Coordinates of C-alpha atoms in Angstrom, one line a residue:
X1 CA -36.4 30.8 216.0
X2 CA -38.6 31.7 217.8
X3 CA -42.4 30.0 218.7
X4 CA -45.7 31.4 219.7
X5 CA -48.3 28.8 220.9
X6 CA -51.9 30.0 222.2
X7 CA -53.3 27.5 224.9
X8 CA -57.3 28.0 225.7
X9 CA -57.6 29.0 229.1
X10 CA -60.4 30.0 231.5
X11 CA -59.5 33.8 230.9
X12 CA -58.0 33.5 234.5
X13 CA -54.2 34.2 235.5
X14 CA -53.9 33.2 238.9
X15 CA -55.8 36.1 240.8
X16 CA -55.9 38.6 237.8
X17 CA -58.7 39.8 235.6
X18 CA -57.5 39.2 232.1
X19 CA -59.0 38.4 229.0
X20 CA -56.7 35.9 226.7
X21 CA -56.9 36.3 223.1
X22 CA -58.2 32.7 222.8
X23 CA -61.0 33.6 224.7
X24 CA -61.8 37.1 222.9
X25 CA -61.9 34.9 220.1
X26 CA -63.8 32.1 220.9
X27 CA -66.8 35.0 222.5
X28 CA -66.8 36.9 219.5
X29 CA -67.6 33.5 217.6
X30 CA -70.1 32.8 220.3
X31 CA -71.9 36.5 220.1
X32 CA -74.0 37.1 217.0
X33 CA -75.7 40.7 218.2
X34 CA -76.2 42.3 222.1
X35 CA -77.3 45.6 223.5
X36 CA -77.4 46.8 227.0
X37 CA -79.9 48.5 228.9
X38 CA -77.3 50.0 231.9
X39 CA -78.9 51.9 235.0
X40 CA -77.0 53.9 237.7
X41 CA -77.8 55.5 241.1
X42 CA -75.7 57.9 242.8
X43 CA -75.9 59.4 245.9
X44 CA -74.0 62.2 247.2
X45 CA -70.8 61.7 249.7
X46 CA -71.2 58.0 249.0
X47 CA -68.0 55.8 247.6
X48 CA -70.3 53.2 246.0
X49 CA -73.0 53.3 243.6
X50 CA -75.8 50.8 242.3
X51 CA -76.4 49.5 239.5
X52 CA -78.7 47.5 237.1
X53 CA -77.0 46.3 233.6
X54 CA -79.8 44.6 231.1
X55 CA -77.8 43.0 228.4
X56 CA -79.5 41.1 225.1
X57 CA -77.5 38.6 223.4
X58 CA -78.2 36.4 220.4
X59 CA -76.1 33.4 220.5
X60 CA -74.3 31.6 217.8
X61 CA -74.1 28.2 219.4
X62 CA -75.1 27.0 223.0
X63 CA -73.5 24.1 223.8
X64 CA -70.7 26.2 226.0
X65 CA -70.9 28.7 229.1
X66 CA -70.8 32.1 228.2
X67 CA -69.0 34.4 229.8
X68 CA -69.6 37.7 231.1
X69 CA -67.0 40.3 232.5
X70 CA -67.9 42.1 235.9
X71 CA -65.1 43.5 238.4
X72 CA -67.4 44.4 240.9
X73 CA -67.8 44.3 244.3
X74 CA -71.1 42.8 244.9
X75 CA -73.2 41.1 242.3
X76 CA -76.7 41.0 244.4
X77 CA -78.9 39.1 242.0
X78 CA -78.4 37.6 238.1
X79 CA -81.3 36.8 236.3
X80 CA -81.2 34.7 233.1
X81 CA -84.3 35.1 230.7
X82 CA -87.0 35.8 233.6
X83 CA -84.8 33.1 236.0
X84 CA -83.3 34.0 239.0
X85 CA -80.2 32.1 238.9
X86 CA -77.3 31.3 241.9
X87 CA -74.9 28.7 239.9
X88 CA -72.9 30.9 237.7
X89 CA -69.8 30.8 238.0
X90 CA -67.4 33.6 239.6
X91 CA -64.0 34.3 238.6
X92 CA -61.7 37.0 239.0
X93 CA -62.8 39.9 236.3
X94 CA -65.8 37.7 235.1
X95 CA -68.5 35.3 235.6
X96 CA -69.9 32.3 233.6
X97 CA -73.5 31.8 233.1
X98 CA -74.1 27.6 232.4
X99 CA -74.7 26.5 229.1
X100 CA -78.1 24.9 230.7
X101 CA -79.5 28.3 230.8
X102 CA -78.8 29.7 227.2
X103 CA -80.8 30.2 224.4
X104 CA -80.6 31.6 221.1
X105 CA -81.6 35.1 222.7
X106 CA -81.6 36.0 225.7
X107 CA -82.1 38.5 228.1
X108 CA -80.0 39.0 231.3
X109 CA -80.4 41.3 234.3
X110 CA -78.0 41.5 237.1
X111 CA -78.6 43.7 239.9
X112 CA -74.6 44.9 241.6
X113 CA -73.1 47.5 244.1
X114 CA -69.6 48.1 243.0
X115 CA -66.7 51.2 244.4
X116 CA -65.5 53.8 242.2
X117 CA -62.3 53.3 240.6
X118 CA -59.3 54.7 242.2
X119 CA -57.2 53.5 239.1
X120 CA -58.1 56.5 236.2
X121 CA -59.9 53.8 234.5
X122 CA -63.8 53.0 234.8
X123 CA -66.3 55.3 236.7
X124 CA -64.3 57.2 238.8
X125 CA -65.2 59.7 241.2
X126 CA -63.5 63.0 242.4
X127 CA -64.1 66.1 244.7
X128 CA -62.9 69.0 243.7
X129 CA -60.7 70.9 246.8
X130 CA -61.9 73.9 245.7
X131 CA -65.8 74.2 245.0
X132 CA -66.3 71.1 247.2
X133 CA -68.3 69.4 244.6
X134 CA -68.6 65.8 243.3
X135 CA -67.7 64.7 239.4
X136 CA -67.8 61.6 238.0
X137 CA -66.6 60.5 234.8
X138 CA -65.7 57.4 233.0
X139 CA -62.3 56.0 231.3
X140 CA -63.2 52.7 229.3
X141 CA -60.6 51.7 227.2
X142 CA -60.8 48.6 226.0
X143 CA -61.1 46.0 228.8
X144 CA -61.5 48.7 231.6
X145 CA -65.3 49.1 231.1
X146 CA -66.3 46.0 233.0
X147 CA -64.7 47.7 236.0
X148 CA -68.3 49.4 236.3
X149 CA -70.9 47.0 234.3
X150 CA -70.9 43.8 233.4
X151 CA -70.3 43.6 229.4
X152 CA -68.3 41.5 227.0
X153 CA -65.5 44.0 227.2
X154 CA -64.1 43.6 224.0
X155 CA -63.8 46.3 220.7
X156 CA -64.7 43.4 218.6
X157 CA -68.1 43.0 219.8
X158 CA -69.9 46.2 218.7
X159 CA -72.8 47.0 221.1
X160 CA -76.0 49.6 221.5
X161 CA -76.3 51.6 224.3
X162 CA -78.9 53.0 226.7
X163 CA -77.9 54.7 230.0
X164 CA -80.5 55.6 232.6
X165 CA -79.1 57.3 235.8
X166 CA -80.4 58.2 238.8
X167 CA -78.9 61.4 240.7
X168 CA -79.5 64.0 243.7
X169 CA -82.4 66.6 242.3
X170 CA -79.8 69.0 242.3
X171 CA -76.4 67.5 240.2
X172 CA -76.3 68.1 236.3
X173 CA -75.8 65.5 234.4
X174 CA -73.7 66.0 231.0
X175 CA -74.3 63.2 228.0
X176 CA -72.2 63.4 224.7
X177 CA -75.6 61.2 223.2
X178 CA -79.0 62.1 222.8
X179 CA -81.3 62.5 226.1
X180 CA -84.5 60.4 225.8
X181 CA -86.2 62.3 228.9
X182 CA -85.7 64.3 232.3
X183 CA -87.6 63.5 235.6

């Protein structure tokens, strides 16, 4: 016989970035519809890049923190419906915005530097030996995405998209969507 018990956690395994089922579940309960607004800037020879992710969520309930994933390496400013804020709470893989601060919808903005990933997953970055040039591409499986923006990284919770990036006059960017406009 064997027995299979789930225990609500934080979402946090000592020092590793996981997301338990428990939690997948309870967000998905919490989450009634979001959309991102995600903006890049790249720069050439550079192993970082910036970025701004806008994310909309409509809330279920509001009576619990809500939790956001982000593996990046600086988080430089998070702004919850027009408020700079300073107490969320960081964890490995994720952070926490207070249930104080919620409200059926919301809008929040957070400003981040993060690496490219060295790991095939996420935004990674590579220069070719031969032509000498820089590509970047993305791998985001599920949970790899919030290894370059801050999403609820789950399949369950479907999302809209828009990407605005900003890149040397003289790089081609390639989209499989739509493009809105060139500058």
């Amino acid at each position: 016989l064997i027995s299979l018990s789930l225990v609500a956690s934080s979402g946090v395994c000592g020092s590793t970035d996981v997301l338990t089922q428990v939690d997948a579940v309870f967000r998905k309960s919490q989450i009634k519809t979001v959309d991102y607004d995600l903006s890049f800037q790249f720069e050439k020879n550079k192993d970082s890049f910036e970025g701004i992710t806008k994310i909309r969520v409509g809330l279920n309930f509001l009576d619990h923190s809500l939790r956001i994933d982000a593996k990046l390496s600086t988080i430089k400013r998070v702004v919850m419906n027009g408020q700079t804020i300073a107490d969320y709470v960081l964890s490995p893989g994720f952070f926490e915005i207070p249930a104080k601060y919620l409200q059926s919808q919301n809008e929040i903005l957070i400003e981040y530097t993060n690496q490219f990933s060295k790991r095939s997953t996420g935004l990674q970055k590579f220069v070719d030996p031969v032509d000498h040039f820089e590509y970047f591409f993305t791998d985001s499986e599920p949970y790899k995405a919030h290894s370059f923006f801050p999403c609820f990284d789950q399949p369950d919770l479907k999302a809209w998209f828009t990407v605005k990036q900003t890149t040397p006059s003289d790089w081609v960017a390639i989209s499989n969507g739509p493009i809105a406009s060139e500058n």
